[in-house]
mmCIF file of C-alpha atoms in Angstrom:
data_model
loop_
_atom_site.group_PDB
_atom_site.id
_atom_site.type_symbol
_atom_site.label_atom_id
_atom_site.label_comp_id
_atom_site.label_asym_id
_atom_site.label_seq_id
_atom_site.Cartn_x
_atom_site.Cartn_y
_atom_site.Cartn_z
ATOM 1 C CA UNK A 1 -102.547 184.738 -14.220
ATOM 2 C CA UNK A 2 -103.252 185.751 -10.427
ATOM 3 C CA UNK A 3 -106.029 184.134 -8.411
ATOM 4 C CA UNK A 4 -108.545 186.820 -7.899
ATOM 5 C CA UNK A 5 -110.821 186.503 -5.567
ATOM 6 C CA UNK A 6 -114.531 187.904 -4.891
ATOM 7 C CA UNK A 7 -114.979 187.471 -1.298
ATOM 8 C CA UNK A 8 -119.076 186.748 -0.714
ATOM 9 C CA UNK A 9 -120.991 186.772 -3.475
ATOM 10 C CA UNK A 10 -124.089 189.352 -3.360
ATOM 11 C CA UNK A 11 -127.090 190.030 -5.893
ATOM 12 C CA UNK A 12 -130.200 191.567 -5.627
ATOM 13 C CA UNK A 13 -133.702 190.377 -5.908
ATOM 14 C CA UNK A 14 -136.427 192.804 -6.215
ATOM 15 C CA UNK A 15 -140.142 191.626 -4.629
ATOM 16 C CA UNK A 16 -142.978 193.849 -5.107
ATOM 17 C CA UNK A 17 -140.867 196.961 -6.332
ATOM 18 C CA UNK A 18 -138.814 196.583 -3.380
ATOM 19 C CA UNK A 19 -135.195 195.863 -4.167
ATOM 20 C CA UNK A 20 -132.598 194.460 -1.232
ATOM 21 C CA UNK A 21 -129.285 192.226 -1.401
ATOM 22 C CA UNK A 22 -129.027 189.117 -0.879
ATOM 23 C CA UNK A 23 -125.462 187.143 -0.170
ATOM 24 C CA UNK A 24 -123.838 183.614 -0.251
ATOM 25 C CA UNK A 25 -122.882 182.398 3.080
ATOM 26 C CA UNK A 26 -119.620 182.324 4.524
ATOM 27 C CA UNK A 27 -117.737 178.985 4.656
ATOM 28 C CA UNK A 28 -118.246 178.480 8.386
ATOM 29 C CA UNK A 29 -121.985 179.343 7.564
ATOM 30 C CA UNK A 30 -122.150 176.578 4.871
ATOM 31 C CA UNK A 31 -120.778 174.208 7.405
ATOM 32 C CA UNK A 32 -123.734 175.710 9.811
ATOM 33 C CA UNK A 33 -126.226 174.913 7.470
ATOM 34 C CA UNK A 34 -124.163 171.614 6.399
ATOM 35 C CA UNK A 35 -125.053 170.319 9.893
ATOM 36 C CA UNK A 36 -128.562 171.712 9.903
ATOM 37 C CA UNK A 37 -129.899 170.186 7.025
ATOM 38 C CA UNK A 38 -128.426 166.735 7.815
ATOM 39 C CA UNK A 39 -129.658 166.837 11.553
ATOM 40 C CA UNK A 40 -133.238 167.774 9.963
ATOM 41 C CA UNK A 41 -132.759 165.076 7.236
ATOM 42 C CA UNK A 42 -131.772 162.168 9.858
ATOM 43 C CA UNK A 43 -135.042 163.798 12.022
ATOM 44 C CA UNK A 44 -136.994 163.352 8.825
ATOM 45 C CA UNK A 45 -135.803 159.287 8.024
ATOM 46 C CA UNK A 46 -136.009 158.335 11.275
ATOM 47 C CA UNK A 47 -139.768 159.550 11.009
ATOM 48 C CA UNK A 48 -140.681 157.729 7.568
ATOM 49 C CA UNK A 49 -143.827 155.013 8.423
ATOM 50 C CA UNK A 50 -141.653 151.941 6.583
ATOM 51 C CA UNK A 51 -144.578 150.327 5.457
ATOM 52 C CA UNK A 52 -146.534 153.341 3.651
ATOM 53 C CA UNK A 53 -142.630 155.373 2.882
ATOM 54 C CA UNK A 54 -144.833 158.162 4.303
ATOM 55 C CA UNK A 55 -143.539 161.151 6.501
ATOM 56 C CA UNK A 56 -145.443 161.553 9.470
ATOM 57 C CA UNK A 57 -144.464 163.535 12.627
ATOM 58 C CA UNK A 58 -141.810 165.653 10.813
ATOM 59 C CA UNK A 59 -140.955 168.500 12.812
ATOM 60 C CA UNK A 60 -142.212 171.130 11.076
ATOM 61 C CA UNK A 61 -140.961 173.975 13.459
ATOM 62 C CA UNK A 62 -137.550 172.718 13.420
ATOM 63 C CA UNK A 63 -137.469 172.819 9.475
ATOM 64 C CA UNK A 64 -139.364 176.537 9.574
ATOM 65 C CA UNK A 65 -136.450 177.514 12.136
ATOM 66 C CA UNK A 66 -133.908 176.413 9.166
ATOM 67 C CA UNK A 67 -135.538 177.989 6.476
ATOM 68 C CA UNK A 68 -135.461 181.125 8.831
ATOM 69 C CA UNK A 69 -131.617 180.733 9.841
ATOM 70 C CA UNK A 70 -130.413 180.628 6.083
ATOM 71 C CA UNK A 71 -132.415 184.122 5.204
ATOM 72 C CA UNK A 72 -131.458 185.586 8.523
ATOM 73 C CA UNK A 73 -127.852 185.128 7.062
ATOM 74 C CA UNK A 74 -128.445 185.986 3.607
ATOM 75 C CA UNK A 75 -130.632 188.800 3.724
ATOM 76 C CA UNK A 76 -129.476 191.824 6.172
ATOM 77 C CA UNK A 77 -132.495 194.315 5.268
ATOM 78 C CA UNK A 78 -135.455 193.321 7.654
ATOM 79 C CA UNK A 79 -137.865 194.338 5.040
ATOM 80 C CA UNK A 80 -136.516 191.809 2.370
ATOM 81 C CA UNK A 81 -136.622 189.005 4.747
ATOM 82 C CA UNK A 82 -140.160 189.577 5.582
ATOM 83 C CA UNK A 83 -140.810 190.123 1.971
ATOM 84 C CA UNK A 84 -138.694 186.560 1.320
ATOM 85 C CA UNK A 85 -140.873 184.489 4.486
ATOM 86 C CA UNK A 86 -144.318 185.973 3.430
ATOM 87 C CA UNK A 87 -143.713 184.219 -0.098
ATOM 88 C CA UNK A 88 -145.713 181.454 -1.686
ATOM 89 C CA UNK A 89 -143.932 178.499 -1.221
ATOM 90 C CA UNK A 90 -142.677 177.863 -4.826
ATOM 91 C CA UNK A 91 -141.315 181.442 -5.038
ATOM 92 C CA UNK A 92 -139.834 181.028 -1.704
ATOM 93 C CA UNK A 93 -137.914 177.672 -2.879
ATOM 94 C CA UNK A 94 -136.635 179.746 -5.574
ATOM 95 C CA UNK A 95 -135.251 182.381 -3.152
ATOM 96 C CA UNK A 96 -133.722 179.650 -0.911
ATOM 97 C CA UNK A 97 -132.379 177.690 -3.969
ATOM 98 C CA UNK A 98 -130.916 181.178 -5.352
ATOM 99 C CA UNK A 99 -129.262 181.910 -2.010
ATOM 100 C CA UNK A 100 -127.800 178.139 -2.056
ATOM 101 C CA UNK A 101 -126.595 178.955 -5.436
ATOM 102 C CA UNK A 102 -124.881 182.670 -4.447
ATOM 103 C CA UNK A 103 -123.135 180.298 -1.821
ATOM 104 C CA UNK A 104 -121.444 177.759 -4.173
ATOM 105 C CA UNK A 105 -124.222 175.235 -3.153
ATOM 106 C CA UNK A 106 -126.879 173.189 -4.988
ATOM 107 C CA UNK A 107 -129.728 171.277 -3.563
ATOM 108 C CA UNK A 108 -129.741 167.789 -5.365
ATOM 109 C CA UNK A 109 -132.604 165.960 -6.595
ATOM 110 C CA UNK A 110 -132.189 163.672 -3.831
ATOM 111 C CA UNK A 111 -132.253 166.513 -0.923
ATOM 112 C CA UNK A 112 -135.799 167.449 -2.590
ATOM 113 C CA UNK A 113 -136.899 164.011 -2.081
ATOM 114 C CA UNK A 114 -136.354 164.655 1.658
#
């Protein structure tokens, strides 16, 4: 049988009656956000207090900035992304985990953890 392939892989997600698209990142993207999330995750241990294991300092811009970068890539219509960033944060996770998801990637139970 012939490899057929389906290029990006798009969905919608409807918030609030509004309906928009939403895709997986490229493969140079995924290698974008590869690097992100490990500079923010080294960021993050190098800030753990090692005698409480509590994070303190974390920069919370830098992770907001991420956050931002992956729906900036994902989600074209200006209205959806504002719609996405104005969510409560367990809906939002579920955006972000869905995008990770349209984009062949998973977060692990150790990534939450971090």
């Amino acid at each position: 049988m012939p490899l057929q392939l389906k290029g990006v892989v798009k969905d919608v997600i409807t918030i609030d009656g509004y309906t928009f698209e939403v895709k997986g990142l490229s493969r140079r993207e995924v290698y974008e956000f590869s690097r992100k999330a490990r500079a923010i995750s080294s960021q993050t241990n190098q800030n753990i207090d090692k005698k409480t294991s509590n994070i303190d300092n974390v920069n919370i811009d830098k992770a907001e900035e991420f956050e931002e970068w992956l729906i900036n890539k994902a989600i074209s219509d200006e209205k959806g992304r504002e719609l996405v960033l104005s969510l409560p944060r367990a809906e939002f996770d579920e955006v972000f985990n869905f995008i990770l998801n349209l984009s062949g990637l998973e977060v692990t139970k150790q990534a939450k953890n971090s």
